[in-house]
Amino acid sequence: MGENGENFERLSTEELRDRAVELARERWDVRFFWRLLRLIPAAEAVAGNMEASDASVAQASGFLYEALSVESDTKVQEALRPVYVEYLKTHEG
Protein backbone atom coordinates (compact mmCIF):
# COMPACT_ATOMS: atom_id res chain seq x y z
CA MET A 1 0.00 0.00 0.00
CA GLY A 2 1.04 3.61 -0.51
CA GLU A 3 1.66 5.91 2.39
CA ASN A 4 -1.91 7.15 2.11
CA GLY A 5 -3.15 3.57 2.55
CA GLU A 6 -4.09 3.03 -1.08
CA ASN A 7 -3.42 -0.30 -2.74
CA PHE A 8 -1.97 0.66 -6.12
CA GLU A 9 -2.25 -2.90 -7.42
CA ARG A 10 -6.03 -2.50 -7.59
CA LEU A 11 -5.84 0.51 -9.93
CA SER A 12 -5.89 0.17 -13.71
CA THR A 13 -2.64 0.84 -15.53
CA GLU A 14 -4.26 3.84 -17.22
CA GLU A 15 -5.17 5.33 -13.82
CA LEU A 16 -1.67 4.64 -12.49
CA ARG A 17 -0.11 6.32 -15.54
CA ASP A 18 -2.41 9.32 -15.29
CA ARG A 19 -1.76 9.78 -11.58
CA ALA A 20 2.00 9.30 -11.87
CA VAL A 21 2.28 11.69 -14.82
CA GLU A 22 0.09 14.31 -13.14
CA LEU A 23 2.09 14.07 -9.91
CA ALA A 24 5.36 14.39 -11.85
CA ARG A 25 3.96 17.44 -13.69
CA GLU A 26 2.95 19.06 -10.41
CA ARG A 27 6.40 18.37 -8.96
CA TRP A 28 8.21 19.39 -12.18
CA ASP A 29 9.92 16.02 -11.89
CA VAL A 30 12.00 15.89 -15.05
CA ARG A 31 13.83 12.82 -13.77
CA PHE A 32 10.61 10.79 -13.87
CA PHE A 33 9.93 11.83 -17.46
CA TRP A 34 13.54 11.14 -18.43
CA ARG A 35 13.23 7.68 -16.85
CA LEU A 36 10.12 7.01 -18.92
CA LEU A 37 11.95 8.10 -22.06
CA ARG A 38 14.79 5.69 -21.32
CA LEU A 39 12.40 2.81 -20.55
CA ILE A 40 9.99 3.18 -23.46
CA PRO A 41 12.20 1.31 -25.99
CA ALA A 42 12.42 -1.66 -23.59
CA ALA A 43 8.67 -1.48 -22.93
CA GLU A 44 8.08 -1.45 -26.69
CA ALA A 45 10.17 -4.64 -26.98
CA VAL A 46 8.23 -6.30 -24.14
CA ALA A 47 5.02 -5.33 -25.95
CA GLY A 48 6.32 -6.97 -29.14
CA ASN A 49 6.93 -3.72 -31.01
CA MET A 50 10.49 -4.56 -32.10
CA GLU A 51 10.74 -1.85 -34.76
CA ALA A 52 9.80 0.80 -32.23
CA SER A 53 12.29 -0.56 -29.69
CA ASP A 54 15.12 0.22 -32.13
CA ALA A 55 14.15 3.89 -32.35
CA SER A 56 16.86 6.52 -32.01
CA VAL A 57 17.26 9.30 -29.47
CA ALA A 58 16.02 11.71 -32.14
CA GLN A 59 12.56 10.22 -31.61
CA ALA A 60 12.56 10.91 -27.86
CA SER A 61 9.96 13.67 -28.11
CA GLY A 62 7.60 11.28 -29.89
CA PHE A 63 8.16 8.69 -27.18
CA LEU A 64 7.34 11.22 -24.49
CA TYR A 65 4.14 12.15 -26.28
CA GLU A 66 3.25 8.46 -26.62
CA ALA A 67 3.95 7.79 -22.94
CA LEU A 68 1.68 10.63 -21.91
CA SER A 69 -1.00 10.05 -24.53
CA VAL A 70 -4.31 8.42 -23.69
CA GLU A 71 -4.17 6.60 -27.05
CA SER A 72 -0.85 4.87 -26.36
CA ASP A 73 -0.43 1.16 -26.78
CA THR A 74 -1.87 -0.57 -23.73
CA LYS A 75 0.79 -3.30 -23.88
CA VAL A 76 3.53 -0.67 -23.60
CA GLN A 77 1.72 0.97 -20.71
CA GLU A 78 1.37 -2.42 -18.98
CA ALA A 79 5.14 -2.91 -19.32
CA LEU A 80 5.64 0.49 -17.64
CA ARG A 81 3.11 -0.26 -14.85
CA PRO A 82 5.78 -1.04 -12.20
CA VAL A 83 7.35 2.36 -12.85
CA TYR A 84 4.06 4.12 -12.15
CA VAL A 85 3.44 2.11 -8.98
CA GLU A 86 6.97 2.73 -7.67
CA TYR A 87 6.72 6.46 -8.39
CA LEU A 88 3.35 6.83 -6.70
CA LYS A 89 4.46 4.79 -3.66
CA THR A 90 7.55 6.97 -3.30
CA HIS A 91 6.07 10.40 -3.91
CA GLU A 92 2.31 10.41 -3.33
CA GLY A 93 0.76 10.88 0.04
Coordinates of N, CA and C in Angstrom, one line a residue:
M1 N 0.8 -1.2 0.0 CA 0.0 0.0 0.0 C 0.9 1.2 0.0
G2 N 0.3 2.3 -0.6 CA 1.0 3.6 -0.5 C 1.0 4.2 0.9
E3 N 1.7 5.3 1.1 CA 1.7 5.9 2.4 C 0.3 6.4 2.8
N4 N -0.6 6.7 1.8 CA -1.9 7.1 2.1 C -2.9 6.0 2.3
G5 N -2.3 4.7 2.3 CA -3.2 3.6 2.6 C -3.8 3.0 1.3
E6 N -3.5 3.5 0.1 CA -4.1 3.0 -1.1 C -3.3 1.8 -1.6
N7 N -4.0 0.9 -2.1 CA -3.4 -0.3 -2.7 C -3.3 0.0 -4.2
F8 N -2.2 0.3 -4.7 CA -2.0 0.7 -6.1 C -2.2 -0.5 -7.1
E9 N -2.1 -1.7 -6.6 CA -2.3 -2.9 -7.4 C -3.7 -3.0 -7.9
R10 N -4.6 -2.4 -7.2 CA -6.0 -2.5 -7.6 C -6.4 -1.5 -8.7
L11 N -5.6 -0.5 -8.9 CA -5.8 0.5 -9.9 C -5.5 0.0 -11.3
S12 N -6.2 0.5 -12.3 CA -5.9 0.2 -13.7 C -4.6 0.8 -14.1
T13 N -3.9 0.3 -15.1 CA -2.6 0.8 -15.5 C -2.9 2.3 -16.0
E14 N -4.0 2.5 -16.7 CA -4.3 3.8 -17.2 C -4.4 4.8 -16.1
E15 N -5.0 4.4 -15.0 CA -5.2 5.3 -13.8 C -3.8 5.6 -13.2
L16 N -3.0 4.5 -13.1 CA -1.7 4.6 -12.5 C -0.8 5.6 -13.3
R17 N -0.9 5.4 -14.6 CA -0.1 6.3 -15.5 C -0.6 7.8 -15.4
D18 N -1.9 8.0 -15.4 CA -2.4 9.3 -15.3 C -2.0 10.0 -14.0
R19 N -2.1 9.2 -12.9 CA -1.8 9.8 -11.6 C -0.3 10.0 -11.5
A20 N 0.6 9.1 -11.9 CA 2.0 9.3 -11.9 C 2.5 10.5 -12.7
V21 N 1.9 10.6 -13.9 CA 2.3 11.7 -14.8 C 1.8 13.0 -14.2
E22 N 0.6 13.1 -13.7 CA 0.1 14.3 -13.1 C 0.9 14.7 -11.9
L23 N 1.3 13.8 -11.1 CA 2.1 14.1 -9.9 C 3.5 14.6 -10.3
A24 N 4.1 13.9 -11.3 CA 5.4 14.4 -11.8 C 5.3 15.8 -12.5
R25 N 4.2 16.1 -13.1 CA 4.0 17.4 -13.7 C 3.9 18.5 -12.6
E26 N 3.1 18.1 -11.5 CA 2.9 19.1 -10.4 C 4.3 19.3 -9.7
R27 N 5.1 18.3 -9.6 CA 6.4 18.4 -9.0 C 7.5 18.8 -9.9
W28 N 7.2 19.1 -11.2 CA 8.2 19.4 -12.2 C 9.3 18.4 -12.1
D29 N 9.0 17.1 -12.1 CA 9.9 16.0 -11.9 C 10.4 15.5 -13.2
V30 N 11.4 16.2 -13.8 CA 12.0 15.9 -15.1 C 12.7 14.5 -15.0
R31 N 13.2 14.1 -13.9 CA 13.8 12.8 -13.8 C 12.8 11.7 -14.1
F32 N 11.6 11.8 -13.6 CA 10.6 10.8 -13.9 C 10.4 10.7 -15.4
F33 N 10.2 11.8 -16.0 CA 9.9 11.8 -17.5 C 11.1 11.3 -18.2
W34 N 12.3 11.7 -17.8 CA 13.5 11.1 -18.4 C 13.6 9.6 -18.3
R35 N 13.2 9.1 -17.1 CA 13.2 7.7 -16.8 C 12.3 7.0 -17.8
L36 N 11.1 7.6 -18.0 CA 10.1 7.0 -18.9 C 10.7 7.0 -20.3
L37 N 11.4 8.1 -20.7 CA 11.9 8.1 -22.1 C 13.0 7.0 -22.3
R38 N 13.8 6.7 -21.2 CA 14.8 5.7 -21.3 C 14.2 4.3 -21.3
L39 N 13.0 4.1 -20.7 CA 12.4 2.8 -20.5 C 11.5 2.5 -21.7
I40 N 11.0 3.4 -22.4 CA 10.0 3.2 -23.5 C 10.5 2.2 -24.5
P41 N 11.8 2.3 -25.0 CA 12.2 1.3 -26.0 C 12.1 -0.1 -25.4
A42 N 12.5 -0.3 -24.2 CA 12.4 -1.7 -23.6 C 11.0 -2.1 -23.4
A43 N 10.1 -1.2 -23.1 CA 8.7 -1.5 -22.9 C 8.1 -1.8 -24.3
E44 N 8.5 -1.1 -25.3 CA 8.1 -1.4 -26.7 C 8.5 -2.9 -27.0
A45 N 9.7 -3.3 -26.7 CA 10.2 -4.6 -27.0 C 9.3 -5.7 -26.2
V46 N 9.1 -5.4 -24.9 CA 8.2 -6.3 -24.1 C 6.8 -6.4 -24.8
A47 N 6.3 -5.3 -25.3 CA 5.0 -5.3 -25.9 C 5.0 -6.0 -27.3
G48 N 6.2 -6.3 -27.8 CA 6.3 -7.0 -29.1 C 6.5 -6.0 -30.3
N49 N 6.7 -4.7 -30.0 CA 6.9 -3.7 -31.0 C 8.4 -3.6 -31.3
M50 N 9.0 -4.5 -31.9 CA 10.5 -4.6 -32.1 C 11.0 -3.4 -32.9
E51 N 10.3 -3.0 -34.0 CA 10.7 -1.8 -34.8 C 10.8 -0.6 -33.9
A52 N 9.8 -0.4 -33.1 CA 9.8 0.8 -32.2 C 10.9 0.8 -31.2
S53 N 11.3 -0.5 -30.7 CA 12.3 -0.6 -29.7 C 13.7 -0.2 -30.2
D54 N 13.8 -0.2 -31.5 CA 15.1 0.2 -32.1 C 15.2 1.7 -32.5
A55 N 14.2 2.5 -32.0 CA 14.1 3.9 -32.3 C 15.3 4.7 -31.8
S56 N 15.7 5.7 -32.4 CA 16.9 6.5 -32.0 C 16.5 7.6 -31.0
V57 N 17.5 8.2 -30.4 CA 17.3 9.3 -29.5 C 16.5 10.5 -30.1
A58 N 16.7 10.6 -31.4 CA 16.0 11.7 -32.1 C 14.5 11.6 -32.0
Q59 N 14.0 10.4 -31.7 CA 12.6 10.2 -31.6 C 12.1 10.4 -30.2
A60 N 12.9 10.8 -29.3 CA 12.6 10.9 -27.9 C 11.3 11.7 -27.6
S61 N 11.1 12.8 -28.3 CA 10.0 13.7 -28.1 C 8.7 12.9 -28.5
G62 N 8.7 12.1 -29.5 CA 7.6 11.3 -29.9 C 7.3 10.2 -28.8
F63 N 8.4 9.7 -28.3 CA 8.2 8.7 -27.2 C 7.5 9.3 -26.0
L64 N 7.9 10.5 -25.6 CA 7.3 11.2 -24.5 C 5.9 11.5 -24.7
Y65 N 5.5 11.9 -25.9 CA 4.1 12.1 -26.3 C 3.4 10.8 -26.2
E66 N 3.9 9.8 -26.7 CA 3.3 8.5 -26.6 C 3.0 8.0 -25.2
A67 N 4.0 8.2 -24.3 CA 3.9 7.8 -22.9 C 2.9 8.6 -22.2
L68 N 2.6 9.8 -22.6 CA 1.7 10.6 -21.9 C 0.3 10.6 -22.6
S69 N 0.2 10.0 -23.7 CA -1.0 10.1 -24.5 C -2.0 9.0 -24.1
V70 N -3.2 9.4 -24.1 CA -4.3 8.4 -23.7 C -4.4 7.3 -24.7
E71 N -4.0 7.6 -26.0 CA -4.2 6.6 -27.0 C -3.0 5.7 -27.1
S72 N -2.0 5.7 -26.2 CA -0.9 4.9 -26.4 C -1.2 3.4 -26.3
D73 N -0.3 2.6 -26.8 CA -0.4 1.2 -26.8 C -0.6 0.6 -25.4
T74 N -1.6 -0.1 -25.1 CA -1.9 -0.6 -23.7 C -0.8 -1.6 -23.3
K75 N -0.2 -2.3 -24.2 CA 0.8 -3.3 -23.9 C 2.0 -2.6 -23.4
V76 N 2.4 -1.5 -24.0 CA 3.5 -0.7 -23.6 C 3.3 -0.1 -22.2
Q77 N 2.1 0.4 -22.0 CA 1.7 1.0 -20.7 C 1.7 -0.1 -19.6
E78 N 1.3 -1.3 -20.0 CA 1.4 -2.4 -19.0 C 2.8 -2.7 -18.6
A79 N 3.7 -2.7 -19.6 CA 5.1 -2.9 -19.3 C 5.7 -1.8 -18.4
L80 N 5.2 -0.6 -18.5 CA 5.6 0.5 -17.6 C 4.9 0.6 -16.3
R81 N 3.9 -0.3 -16.1 CA 3.1 -0.3 -14.9 C 4.0 -0.2 -13.6
P82 N 5.0 -1.1 -13.4 CA 5.8 -1.0 -12.2 C 6.4 0.3 -11.9
V83 N 6.8 1.0 -13.0 CA 7.4 2.4 -12.8 C 6.3 3.3 -12.2
Y84 N 5.1 3.3 -12.7 CA 4.1 4.1 -12.2 C 3.8 3.8 -10.7
V85 N 3.7 2.5 -10.4 CA 3.4 2.1 -9.0 C 4.6 2.6 -8.1
E86 N 5.8 2.3 -8.5 CA 7.0 2.7 -7.7 C 7.0 4.2 -7.4
Y87 N 6.7 5.0 -8.5 CA 6.7 6.5 -8.4 C 5.6 6.9 -7.4
L88 N 4.4 6.4 -7.6 CA 3.4 6.8 -6.7 C 3.6 6.4 -5.2
K89 N 4.1 5.2 -5.0 CA 4.5 4.8 -3.7 C 5.5 5.7 -3.0
T90 N 6.4 6.1 -3.8 CA 7.5 7.0 -3.3 C 7.1 8.4 -3.1
H91 N 6.3 9.0 -3.9 CA 6.1 10.4 -3.9 C 4.7 10.9 -3.6
E92 N 3.7 10.0 -3.6 CA 2.3 10.4 -3.3 C 2.0 10.2 -1.9
G93 N 1.2 11.1 -1.3 CA 0.8 10.9 0.0 C 1.0 12.0 0.9

